[in-house]
Tab-separated table of C-alpha atoms in Angstrom:
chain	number	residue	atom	x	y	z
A	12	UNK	CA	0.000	0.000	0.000
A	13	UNK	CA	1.784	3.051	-1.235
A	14	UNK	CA	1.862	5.535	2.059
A	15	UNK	CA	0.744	9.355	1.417
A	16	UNK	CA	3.378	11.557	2.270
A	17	UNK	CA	3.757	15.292	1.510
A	18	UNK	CA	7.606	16.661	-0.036
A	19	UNK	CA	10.393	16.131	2.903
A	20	UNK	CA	11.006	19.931	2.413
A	21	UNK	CA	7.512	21.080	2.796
A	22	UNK	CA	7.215	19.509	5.984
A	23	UNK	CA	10.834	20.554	7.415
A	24	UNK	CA	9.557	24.391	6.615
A	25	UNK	CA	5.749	24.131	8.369
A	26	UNK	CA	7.961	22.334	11.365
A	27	UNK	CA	10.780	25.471	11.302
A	28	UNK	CA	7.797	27.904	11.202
A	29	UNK	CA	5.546	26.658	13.672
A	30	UNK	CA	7.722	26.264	16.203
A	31	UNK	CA	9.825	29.461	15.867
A	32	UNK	CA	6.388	31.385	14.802
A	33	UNK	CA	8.321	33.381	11.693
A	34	UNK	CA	9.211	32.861	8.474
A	35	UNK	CA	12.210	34.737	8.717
A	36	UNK	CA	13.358	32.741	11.606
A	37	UNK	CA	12.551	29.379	9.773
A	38	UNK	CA	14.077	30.118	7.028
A	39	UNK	CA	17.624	31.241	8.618
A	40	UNK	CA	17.610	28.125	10.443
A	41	UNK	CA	17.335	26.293	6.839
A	42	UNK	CA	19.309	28.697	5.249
A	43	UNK	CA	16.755	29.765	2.152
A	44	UNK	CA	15.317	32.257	1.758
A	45	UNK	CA	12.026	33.752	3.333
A	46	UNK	CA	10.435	32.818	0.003
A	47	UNK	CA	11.150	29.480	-0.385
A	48	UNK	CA	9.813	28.620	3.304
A	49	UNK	CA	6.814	30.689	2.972
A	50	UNK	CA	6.084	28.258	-0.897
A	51	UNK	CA	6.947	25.241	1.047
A	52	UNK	CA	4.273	26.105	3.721
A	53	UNK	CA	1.317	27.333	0.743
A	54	UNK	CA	2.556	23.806	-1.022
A	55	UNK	CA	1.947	21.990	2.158
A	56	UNK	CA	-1.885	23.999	2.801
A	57	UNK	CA	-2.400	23.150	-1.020
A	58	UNK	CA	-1.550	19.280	-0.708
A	59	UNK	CA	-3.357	18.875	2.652
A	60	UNK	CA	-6.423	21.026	1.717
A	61	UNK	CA	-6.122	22.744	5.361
A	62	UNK	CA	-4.880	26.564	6.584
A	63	UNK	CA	-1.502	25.839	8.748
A	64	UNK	CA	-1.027	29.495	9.581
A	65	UNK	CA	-2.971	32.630	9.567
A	66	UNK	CA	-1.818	36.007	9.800
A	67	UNK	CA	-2.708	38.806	12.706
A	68	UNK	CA	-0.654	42.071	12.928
A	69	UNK	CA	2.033	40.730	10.914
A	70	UNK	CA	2.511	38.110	13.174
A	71	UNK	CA	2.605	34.306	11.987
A	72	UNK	CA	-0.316	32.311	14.118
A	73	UNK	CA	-0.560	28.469	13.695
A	74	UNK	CA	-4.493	27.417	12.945
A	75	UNK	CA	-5.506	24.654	15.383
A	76	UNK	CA	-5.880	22.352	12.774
A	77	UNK	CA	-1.757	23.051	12.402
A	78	UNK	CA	-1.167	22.663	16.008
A	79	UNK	CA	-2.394	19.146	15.612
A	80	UNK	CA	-0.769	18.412	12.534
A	81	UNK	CA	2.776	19.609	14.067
A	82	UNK	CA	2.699	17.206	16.593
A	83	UNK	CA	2.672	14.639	14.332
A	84	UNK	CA	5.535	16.345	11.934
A	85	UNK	CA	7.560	17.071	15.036
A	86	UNK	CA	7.522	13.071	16.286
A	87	UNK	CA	7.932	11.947	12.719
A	88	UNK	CA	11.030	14.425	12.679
A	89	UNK	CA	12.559	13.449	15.748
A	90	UNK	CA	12.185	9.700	15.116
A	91	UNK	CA	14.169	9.909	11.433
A	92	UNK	CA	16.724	11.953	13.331
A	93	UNK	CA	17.300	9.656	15.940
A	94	UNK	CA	17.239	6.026	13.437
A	95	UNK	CA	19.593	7.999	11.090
A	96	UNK	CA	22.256	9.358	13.865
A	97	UNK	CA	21.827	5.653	15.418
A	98	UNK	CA	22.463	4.170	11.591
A	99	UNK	CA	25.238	6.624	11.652
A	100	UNK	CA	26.402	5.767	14.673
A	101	UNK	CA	26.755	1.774	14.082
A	102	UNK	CA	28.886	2.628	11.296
A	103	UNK	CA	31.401	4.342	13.324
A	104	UNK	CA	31.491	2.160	16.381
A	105	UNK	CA	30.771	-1.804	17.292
A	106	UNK	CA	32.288	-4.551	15.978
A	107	UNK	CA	35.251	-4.234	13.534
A	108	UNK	CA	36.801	-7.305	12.716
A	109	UNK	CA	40.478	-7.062	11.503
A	110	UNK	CA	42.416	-10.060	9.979
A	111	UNK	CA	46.225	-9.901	9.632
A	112	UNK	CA	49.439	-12.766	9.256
A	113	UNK	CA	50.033	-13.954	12.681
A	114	UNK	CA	53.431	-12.371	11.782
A	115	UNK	CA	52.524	-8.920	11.318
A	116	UNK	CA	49.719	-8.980	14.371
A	117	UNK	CA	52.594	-10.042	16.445
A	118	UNK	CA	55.049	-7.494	15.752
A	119	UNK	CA	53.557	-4.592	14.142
A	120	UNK	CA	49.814	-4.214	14.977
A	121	UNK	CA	49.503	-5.406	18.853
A	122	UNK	CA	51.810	-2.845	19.605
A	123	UNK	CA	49.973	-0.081	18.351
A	124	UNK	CA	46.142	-1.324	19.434
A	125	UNK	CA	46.420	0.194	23.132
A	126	UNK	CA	47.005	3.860	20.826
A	127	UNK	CA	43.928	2.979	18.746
A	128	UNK	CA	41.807	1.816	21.516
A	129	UNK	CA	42.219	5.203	23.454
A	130	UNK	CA	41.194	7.102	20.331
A	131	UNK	CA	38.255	5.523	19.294
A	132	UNK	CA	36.395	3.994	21.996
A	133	UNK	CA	33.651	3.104	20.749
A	134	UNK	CA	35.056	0.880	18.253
A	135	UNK	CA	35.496	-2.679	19.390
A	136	UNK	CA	37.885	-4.139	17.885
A	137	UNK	CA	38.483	-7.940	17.495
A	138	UNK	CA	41.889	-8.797	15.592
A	139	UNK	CA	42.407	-12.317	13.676
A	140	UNK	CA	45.636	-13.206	13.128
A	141	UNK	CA	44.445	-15.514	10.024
A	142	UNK	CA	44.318	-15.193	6.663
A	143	UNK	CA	40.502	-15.365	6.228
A	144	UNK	CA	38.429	-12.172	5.085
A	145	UNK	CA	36.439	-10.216	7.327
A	146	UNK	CA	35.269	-6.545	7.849
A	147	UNK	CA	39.106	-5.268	6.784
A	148	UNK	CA	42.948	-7.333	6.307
A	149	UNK	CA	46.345	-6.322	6.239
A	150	UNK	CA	47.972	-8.585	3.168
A	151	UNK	CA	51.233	-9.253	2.149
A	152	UNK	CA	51.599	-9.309	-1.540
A	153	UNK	CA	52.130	-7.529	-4.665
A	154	UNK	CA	48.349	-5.695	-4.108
A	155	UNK	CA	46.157	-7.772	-6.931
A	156	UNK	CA	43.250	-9.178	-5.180
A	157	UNK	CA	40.056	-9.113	-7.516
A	158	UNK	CA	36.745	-7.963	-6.341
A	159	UNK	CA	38.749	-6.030	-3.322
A	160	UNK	CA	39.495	-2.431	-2.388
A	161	UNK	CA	43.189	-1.946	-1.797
A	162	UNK	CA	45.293	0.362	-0.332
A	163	UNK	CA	48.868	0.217	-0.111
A	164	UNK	CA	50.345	0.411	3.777
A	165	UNK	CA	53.732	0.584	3.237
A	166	UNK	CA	56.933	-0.537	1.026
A	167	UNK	CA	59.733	-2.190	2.335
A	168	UNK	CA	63.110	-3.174	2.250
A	169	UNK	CA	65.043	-6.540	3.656
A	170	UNK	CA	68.350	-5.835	5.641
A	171	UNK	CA	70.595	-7.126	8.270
A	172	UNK	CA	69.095	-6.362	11.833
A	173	UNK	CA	70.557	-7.586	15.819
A	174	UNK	CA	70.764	-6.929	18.938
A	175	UNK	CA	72.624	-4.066	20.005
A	176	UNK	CA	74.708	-6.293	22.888
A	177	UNK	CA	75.231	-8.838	20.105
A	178	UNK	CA	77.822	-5.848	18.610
A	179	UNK	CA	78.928	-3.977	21.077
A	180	UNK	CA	82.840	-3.998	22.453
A	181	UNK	CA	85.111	-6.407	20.492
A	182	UNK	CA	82.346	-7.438	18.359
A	183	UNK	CA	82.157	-4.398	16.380
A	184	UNK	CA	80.663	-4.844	12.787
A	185	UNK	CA	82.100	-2.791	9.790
A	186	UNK	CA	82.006	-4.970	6.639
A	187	UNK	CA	79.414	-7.607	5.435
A	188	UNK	CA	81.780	-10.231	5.974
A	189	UNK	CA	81.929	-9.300	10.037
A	190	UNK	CA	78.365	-10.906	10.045
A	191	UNK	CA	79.793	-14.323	9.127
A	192	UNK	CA	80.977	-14.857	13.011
A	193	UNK	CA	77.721	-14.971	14.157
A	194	UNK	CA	75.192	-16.942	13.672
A	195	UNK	CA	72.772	-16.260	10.892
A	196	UNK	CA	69.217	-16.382	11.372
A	197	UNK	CA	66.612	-17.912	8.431
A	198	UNK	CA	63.613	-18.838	7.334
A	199	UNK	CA	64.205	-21.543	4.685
A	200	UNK	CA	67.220	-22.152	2.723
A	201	UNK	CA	70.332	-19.736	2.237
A	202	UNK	CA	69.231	-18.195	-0.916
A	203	UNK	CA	68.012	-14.679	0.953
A	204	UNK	CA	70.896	-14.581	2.771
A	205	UNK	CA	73.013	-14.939	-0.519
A	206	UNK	CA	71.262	-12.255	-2.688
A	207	UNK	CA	71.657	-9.923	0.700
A	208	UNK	CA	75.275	-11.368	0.905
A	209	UNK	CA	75.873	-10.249	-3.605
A	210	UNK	CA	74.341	-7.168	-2.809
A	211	UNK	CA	77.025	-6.198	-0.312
A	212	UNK	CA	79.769	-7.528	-2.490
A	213	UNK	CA	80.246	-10.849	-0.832
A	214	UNK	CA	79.943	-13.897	-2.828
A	215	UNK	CA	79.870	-17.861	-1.619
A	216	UNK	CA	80.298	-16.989	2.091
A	217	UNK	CA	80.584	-19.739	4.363
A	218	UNK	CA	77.583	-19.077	6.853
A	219	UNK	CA	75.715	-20.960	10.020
A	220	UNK	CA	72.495	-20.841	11.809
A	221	UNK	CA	69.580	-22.223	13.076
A	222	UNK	CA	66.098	-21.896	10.884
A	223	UNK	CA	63.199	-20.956	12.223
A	224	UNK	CA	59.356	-21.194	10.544
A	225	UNK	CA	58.092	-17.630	11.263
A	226	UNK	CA	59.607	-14.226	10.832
A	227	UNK	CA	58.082	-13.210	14.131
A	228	UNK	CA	60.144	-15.896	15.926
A	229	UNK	CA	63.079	-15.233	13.583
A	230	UNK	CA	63.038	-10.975	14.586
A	231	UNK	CA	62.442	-12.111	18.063
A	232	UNK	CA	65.829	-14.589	18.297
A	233	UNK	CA	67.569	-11.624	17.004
A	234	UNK	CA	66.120	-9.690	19.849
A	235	UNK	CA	67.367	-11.748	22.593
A	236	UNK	CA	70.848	-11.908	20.793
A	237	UNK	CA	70.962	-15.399	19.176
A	238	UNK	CA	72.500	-14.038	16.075
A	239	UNK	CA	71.592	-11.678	12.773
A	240	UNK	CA	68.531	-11.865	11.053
A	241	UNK	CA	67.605	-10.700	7.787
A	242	UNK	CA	64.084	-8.937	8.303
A	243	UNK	CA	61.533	-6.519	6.585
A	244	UNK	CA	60.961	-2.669	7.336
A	245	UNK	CA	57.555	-3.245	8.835
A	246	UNK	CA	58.164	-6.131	10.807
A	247	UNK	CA	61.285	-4.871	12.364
A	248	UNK	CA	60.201	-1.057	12.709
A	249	UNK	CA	59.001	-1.421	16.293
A	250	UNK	CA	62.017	-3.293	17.851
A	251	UNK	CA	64.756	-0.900	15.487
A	252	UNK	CA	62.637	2.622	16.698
A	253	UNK	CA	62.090	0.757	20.440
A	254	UNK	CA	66.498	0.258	20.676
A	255	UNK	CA	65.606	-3.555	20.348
A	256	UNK	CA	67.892	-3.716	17.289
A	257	UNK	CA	70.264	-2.009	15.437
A	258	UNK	CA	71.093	-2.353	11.850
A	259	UNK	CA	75.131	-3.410	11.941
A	260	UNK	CA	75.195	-2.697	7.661
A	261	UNK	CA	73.346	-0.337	5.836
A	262	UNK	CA	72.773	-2.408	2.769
A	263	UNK	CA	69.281	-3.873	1.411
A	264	UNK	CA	67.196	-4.933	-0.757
A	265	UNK	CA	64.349	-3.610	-2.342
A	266	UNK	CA	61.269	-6.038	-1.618
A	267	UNK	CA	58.930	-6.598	-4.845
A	268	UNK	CA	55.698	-7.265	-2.305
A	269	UNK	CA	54.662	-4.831	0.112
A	270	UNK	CA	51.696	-4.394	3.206
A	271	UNK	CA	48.307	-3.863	1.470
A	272	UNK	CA	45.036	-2.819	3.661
A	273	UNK	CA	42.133	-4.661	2.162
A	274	UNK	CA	38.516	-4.887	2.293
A	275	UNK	CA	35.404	-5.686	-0.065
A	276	UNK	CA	34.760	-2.739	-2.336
A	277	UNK	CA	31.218	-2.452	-1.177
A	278	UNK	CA	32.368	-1.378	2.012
A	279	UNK	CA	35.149	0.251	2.227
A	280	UNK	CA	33.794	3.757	1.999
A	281	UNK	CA	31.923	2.773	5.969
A	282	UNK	CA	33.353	5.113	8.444
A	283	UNK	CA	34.551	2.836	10.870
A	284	UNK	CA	36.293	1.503	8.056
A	285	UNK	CA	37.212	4.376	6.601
A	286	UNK	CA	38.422	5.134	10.204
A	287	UNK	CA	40.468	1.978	10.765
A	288	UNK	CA	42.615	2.563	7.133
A	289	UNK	CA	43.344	5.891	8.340
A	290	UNK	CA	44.700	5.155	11.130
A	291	UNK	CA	47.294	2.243	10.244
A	292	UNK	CA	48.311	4.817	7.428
A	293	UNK	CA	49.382	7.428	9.909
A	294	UNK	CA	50.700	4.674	11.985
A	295	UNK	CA	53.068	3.670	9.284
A	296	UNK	CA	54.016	7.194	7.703
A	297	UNK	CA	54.690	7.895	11.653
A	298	UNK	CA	57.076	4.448	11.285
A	299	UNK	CA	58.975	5.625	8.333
A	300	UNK	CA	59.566	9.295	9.756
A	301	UNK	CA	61.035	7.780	12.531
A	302	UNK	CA	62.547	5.425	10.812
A	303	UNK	CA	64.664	7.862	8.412
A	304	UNK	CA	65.519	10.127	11.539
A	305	UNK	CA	67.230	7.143	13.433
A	306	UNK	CA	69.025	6.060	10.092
A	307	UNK	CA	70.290	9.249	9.492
């Protein structure tokens, strides 16, 4: 059954003037002109077949038939303006579901949540540290995922980090080949290590070390001085700006994948969303700033 309903407008201007009893008043408060509230209101008598106002001494009197009829505006008013700033209000607050490796929850983002958690209250956030899709992810990749919004978080490089103790005193480190007395921390096989090792103008070096599954566990041996790991800008930022690790040679490689925030294209205009990207952006700019200061 299709509802009856006079023009949005019409009714916002009888609701301005009755209640403020001027047309000039209403129609500041709208911001149009005297005009265009006192049409609105004629439209609205027109469409309803019933006198709103009348006028004594150029004074603006609502008709008792428009006393009536405002109550009813007024409550219908109030009602859409409390449903839409609740509407409004779910998308900037609840749950927001964020999915990341268990390697970059563990030493980027769980650092930072304490930071986001005083700023936006109202937000509660639940963090996955899987690779399954939910409300938004942080990917690592080259950024081609079909169907998804994507927005780069950061680039990186791969380079030499340890312990400050590890090179302190007699264990000073000047040249690439210093790093081949201590053990060297990896992931797989030595062919990382041996690109790194090229790149500083080493070839076949004779190396040792244990290998360990996760890059998280690999950053965190490094940490607690069990040798020199070869780790990524983003996973290493908060131990290197924290004093956890040092970077004994400034050589590295450029990494061809990179952080990516992602999230389904259909939402990820939503503020909380919206709110969420944001924030790790400034989170990692803030990174890199601090980043280039302590390497400089």
């Amino acid at each position: 059954m299709l509802r009856r309903l006079p023009p949005l407008n019409a009714l916002k201007a009888f609701e301005a003037a009755a209640r403020s009893e001027s047309l000039t008043r209403a129609a500041e408060e709208l911001c149009v002109t005297q005009g265009a509230v006192s049409q609105q209101v004629k439209a609205l008598e027109a469409t309803l077949g019933i006198k709103l106002f009348v006028r004594e001494r150029q004074r603006l009197v609502i008709t008792e038939a428009g006393r009536e009829y405002l109550a009813v505006v007024r409550d219908a008013l109030d009602r859409i303006a409390m449903g839409t700033e609740r509407l409004v209000q779910r998308q900037t607050s609840g749950v927001l579901t964020v999915s990341t490796s268990p390697d970059f929850a563990a030493k980027w983002l769980v650092h930072r949540l304490g930071r986001f958690a005083e700023a936006h209250p109202d937000v509660d956030l639940r963090v996955s540290a899987t690779m399954h899709q939910v409300d938004l992810a942080v990917r690592h990749g080259d950024g081609n995922w079909a169907g998804l919004g994507v927005v780069r978080l950061c680039s990186e490089r791969l380079f030499p980090v340890c312990s400050p103790k590890l090179v302190s005193g007699r264990n000073r480190i000047t040249t690439a080949s210093d790093l081949l007395k201590f053990p060297l921390l990896r992931l797989d096989d030595w062919k990382t290590w041996s690109r790194w090792f090229e790149a500083a103008g080493l070839t076949d070096p004779v190396a040792h070390g244990p290998v360990l599954n996760r890059a998280s566990m690999l950053i965190d041996a490094a940490v607690d001085g069990q040798g020199v790991a070869l780790a990524r800008t983003a996973l290493a930022a908060w131990d290197l700006i924290n004093g956890r690790l040092v970077r004994p040679i400034d050589v590295s490689l450029r990494m061809s994948k990179a952080y990516w925030i992602v999230c389904p294209k259909a939402t990820s205009a939503l503020p909380k969303i919206t709110m969420f990207r944001e924030w790790l952006l400034a989170q990692a700019a803030d990174d890199m700033r601090r980043l280039k200061t302590l390497h400089s």
